[in-house]
mmCIF file of C-alpha atoms in Angstrom:
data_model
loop_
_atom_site.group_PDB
_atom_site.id
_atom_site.type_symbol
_atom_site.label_atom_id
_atom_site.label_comp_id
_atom_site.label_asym_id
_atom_site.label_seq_id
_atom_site.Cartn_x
_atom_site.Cartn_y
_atom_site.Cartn_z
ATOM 1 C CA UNK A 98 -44.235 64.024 58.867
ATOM 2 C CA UNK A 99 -47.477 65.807 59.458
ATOM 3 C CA UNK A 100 -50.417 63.730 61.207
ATOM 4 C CA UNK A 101 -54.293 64.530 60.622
ATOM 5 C CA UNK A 102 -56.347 64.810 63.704
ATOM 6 C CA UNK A 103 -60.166 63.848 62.628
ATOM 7 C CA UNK A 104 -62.501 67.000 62.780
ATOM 8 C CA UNK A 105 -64.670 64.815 65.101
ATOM 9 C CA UNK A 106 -61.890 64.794 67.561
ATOM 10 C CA UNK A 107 -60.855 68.141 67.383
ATOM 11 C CA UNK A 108 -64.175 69.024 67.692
ATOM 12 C CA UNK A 109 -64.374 67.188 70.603
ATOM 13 C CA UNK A 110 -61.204 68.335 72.863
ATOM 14 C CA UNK A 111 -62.489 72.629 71.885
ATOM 15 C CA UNK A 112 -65.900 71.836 73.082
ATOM 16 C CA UNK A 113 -64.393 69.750 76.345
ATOM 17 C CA UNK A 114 -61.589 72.728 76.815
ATOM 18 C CA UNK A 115 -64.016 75.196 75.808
ATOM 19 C CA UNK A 116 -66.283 74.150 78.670
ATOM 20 C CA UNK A 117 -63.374 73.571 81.557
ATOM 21 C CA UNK A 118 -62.733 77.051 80.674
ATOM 22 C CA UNK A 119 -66.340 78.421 81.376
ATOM 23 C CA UNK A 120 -66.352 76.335 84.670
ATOM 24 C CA UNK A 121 -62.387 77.244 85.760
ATOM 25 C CA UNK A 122 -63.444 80.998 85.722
ATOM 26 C CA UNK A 123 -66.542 80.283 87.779
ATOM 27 C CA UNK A 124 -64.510 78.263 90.301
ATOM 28 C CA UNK A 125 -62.227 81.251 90.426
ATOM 29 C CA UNK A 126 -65.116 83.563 91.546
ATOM 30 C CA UNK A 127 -66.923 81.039 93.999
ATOM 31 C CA UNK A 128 -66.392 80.660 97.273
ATOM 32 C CA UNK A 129 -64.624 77.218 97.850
ATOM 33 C CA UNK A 130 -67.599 75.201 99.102
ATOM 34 C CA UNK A 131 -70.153 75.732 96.222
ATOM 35 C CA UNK A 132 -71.263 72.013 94.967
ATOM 36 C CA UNK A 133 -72.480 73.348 91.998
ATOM 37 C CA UNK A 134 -69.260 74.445 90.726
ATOM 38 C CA UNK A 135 -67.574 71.608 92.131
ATOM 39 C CA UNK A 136 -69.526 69.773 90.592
ATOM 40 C CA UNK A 137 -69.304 71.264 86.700
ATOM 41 C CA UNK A 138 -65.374 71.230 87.436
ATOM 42 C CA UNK A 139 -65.757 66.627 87.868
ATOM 43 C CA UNK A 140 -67.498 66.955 84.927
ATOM 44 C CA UNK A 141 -65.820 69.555 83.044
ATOM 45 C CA UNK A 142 -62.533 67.862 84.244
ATOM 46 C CA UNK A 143 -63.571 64.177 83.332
ATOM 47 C CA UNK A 144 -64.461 65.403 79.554
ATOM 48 C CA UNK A 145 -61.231 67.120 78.582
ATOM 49 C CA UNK A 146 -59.511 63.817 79.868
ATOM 50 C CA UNK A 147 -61.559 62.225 77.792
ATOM 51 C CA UNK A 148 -61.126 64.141 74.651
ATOM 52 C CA UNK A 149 -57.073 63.508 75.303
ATOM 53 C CA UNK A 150 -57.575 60.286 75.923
ATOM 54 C CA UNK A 151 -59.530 60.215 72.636
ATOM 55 C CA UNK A 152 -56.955 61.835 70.726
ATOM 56 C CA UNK A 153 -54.230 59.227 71.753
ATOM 57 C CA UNK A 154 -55.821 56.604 69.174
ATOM 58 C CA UNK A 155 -54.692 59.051 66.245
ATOM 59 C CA UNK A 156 -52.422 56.469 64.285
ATOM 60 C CA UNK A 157 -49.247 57.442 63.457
ATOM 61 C CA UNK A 158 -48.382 60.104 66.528
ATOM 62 C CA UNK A 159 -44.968 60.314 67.285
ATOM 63 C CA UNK A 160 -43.703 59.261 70.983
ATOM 64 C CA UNK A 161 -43.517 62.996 72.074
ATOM 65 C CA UNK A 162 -47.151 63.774 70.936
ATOM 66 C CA UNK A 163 -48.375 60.256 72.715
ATOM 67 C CA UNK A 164 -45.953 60.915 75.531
ATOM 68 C CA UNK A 165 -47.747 64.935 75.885
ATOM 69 C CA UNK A 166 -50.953 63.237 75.366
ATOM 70 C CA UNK A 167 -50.887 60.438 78.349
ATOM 71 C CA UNK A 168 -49.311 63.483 81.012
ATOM 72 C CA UNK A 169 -52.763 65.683 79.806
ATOM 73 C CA UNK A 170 -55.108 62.960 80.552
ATOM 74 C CA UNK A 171 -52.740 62.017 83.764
ATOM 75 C CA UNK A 172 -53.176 66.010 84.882
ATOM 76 C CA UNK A 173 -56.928 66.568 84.212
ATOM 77 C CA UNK A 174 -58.139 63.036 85.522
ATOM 78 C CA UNK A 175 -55.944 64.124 88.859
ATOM 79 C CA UNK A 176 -57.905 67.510 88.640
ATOM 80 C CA UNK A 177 -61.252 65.720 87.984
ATOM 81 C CA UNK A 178 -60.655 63.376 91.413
ATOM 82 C CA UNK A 179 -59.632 66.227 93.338
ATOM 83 C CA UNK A 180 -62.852 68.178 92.521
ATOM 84 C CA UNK A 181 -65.210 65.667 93.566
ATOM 85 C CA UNK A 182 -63.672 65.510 97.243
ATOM 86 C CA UNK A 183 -65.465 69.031 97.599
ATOM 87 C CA UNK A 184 -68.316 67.527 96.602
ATOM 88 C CA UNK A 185 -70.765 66.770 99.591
ATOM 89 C CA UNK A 186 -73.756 64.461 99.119
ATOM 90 C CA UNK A 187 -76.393 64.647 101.836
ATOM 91 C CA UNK A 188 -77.302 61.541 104.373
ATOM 92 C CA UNK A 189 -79.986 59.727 104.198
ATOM 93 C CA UNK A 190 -81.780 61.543 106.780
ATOM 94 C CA UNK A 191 -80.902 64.741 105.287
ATOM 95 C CA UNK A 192 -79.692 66.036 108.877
ATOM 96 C CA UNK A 193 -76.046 66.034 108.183
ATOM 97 C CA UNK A 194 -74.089 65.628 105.209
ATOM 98 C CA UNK A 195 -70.604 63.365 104.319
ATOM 99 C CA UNK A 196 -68.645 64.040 101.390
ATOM 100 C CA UNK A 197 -67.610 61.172 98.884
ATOM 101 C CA UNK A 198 -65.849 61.883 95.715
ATOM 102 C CA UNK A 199 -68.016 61.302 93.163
ATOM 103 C CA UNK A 200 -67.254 58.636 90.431
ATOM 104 C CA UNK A 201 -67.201 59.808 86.945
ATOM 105 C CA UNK A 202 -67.395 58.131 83.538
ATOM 106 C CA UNK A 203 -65.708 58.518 80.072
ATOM 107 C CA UNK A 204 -64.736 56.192 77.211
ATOM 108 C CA UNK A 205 -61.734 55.041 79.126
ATOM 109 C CA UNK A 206 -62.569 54.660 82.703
ATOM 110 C CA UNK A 207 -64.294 52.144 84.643
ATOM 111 C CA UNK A 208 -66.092 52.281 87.990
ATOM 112 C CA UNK A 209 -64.646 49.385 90.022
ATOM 113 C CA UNK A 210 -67.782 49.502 92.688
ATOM 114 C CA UNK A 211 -65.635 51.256 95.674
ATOM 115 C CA UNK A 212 -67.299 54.791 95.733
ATOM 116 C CA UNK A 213 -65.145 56.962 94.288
ATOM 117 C CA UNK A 214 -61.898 55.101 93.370
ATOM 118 C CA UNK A 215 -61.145 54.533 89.411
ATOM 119 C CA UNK A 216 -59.443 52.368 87.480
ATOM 120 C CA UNK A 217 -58.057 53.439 84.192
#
């Protein structure tokens, strides 16, 4: 039994992956503590979870494919949180700074007001 992924979909997860892969190669290079690539990593991150996640509501996957699916969006939601620890946001006062992670958004996760925690 063969299953059709919508073009809109696939479309979806190459751009995402596409992406991740532009931003994994400039993590790579950077030294550990640039925001800016910690930054495009959250994001980067976030999106390809999001195009997994997407790609679970095909009808008709088998168990395997769903079960492959759910440990993808599992791995680069992980990934996605552990980026945005390295992210530092400055004070108020702009004399020190504190780092926070940094709450993302896609179609399938909710901010639950505590700064940084998520709730799938």
């Amino acid at each position: 039994m063969f299953t059709m992924v919508p073009a809109e979909l696939e479309t979806h997860w190459e751009t995402a992956y596409r992406g991740y892969c532009v931003a994994a190669r400039q993590a790579a290079a950077a030294p550990p503590d640039d925001q800016n690539v910690a930054r495009l990593m959250v994001s980067t991150s976030a999106e390809v979870a999001a195009a997994w996640r997407d790609l679970q509501d095909v009808p008709d996957l088998p168990w395997w494919a769903l079960a492959a699916l759910a440990a993808a969006v599992e791995a680069f939601e992980a990934q996605a949180r552990d980026w945005a620890l390295r992210v530092v946001e400055p004070t108020p006062d702009d004399t020190t700074t504190t780092p926070f992670p940094r709450p993302y958004r896609h179609s399938s996760t909710v901010d639950d007001g505590q700064r940084g925690r998520l709730i799938s």
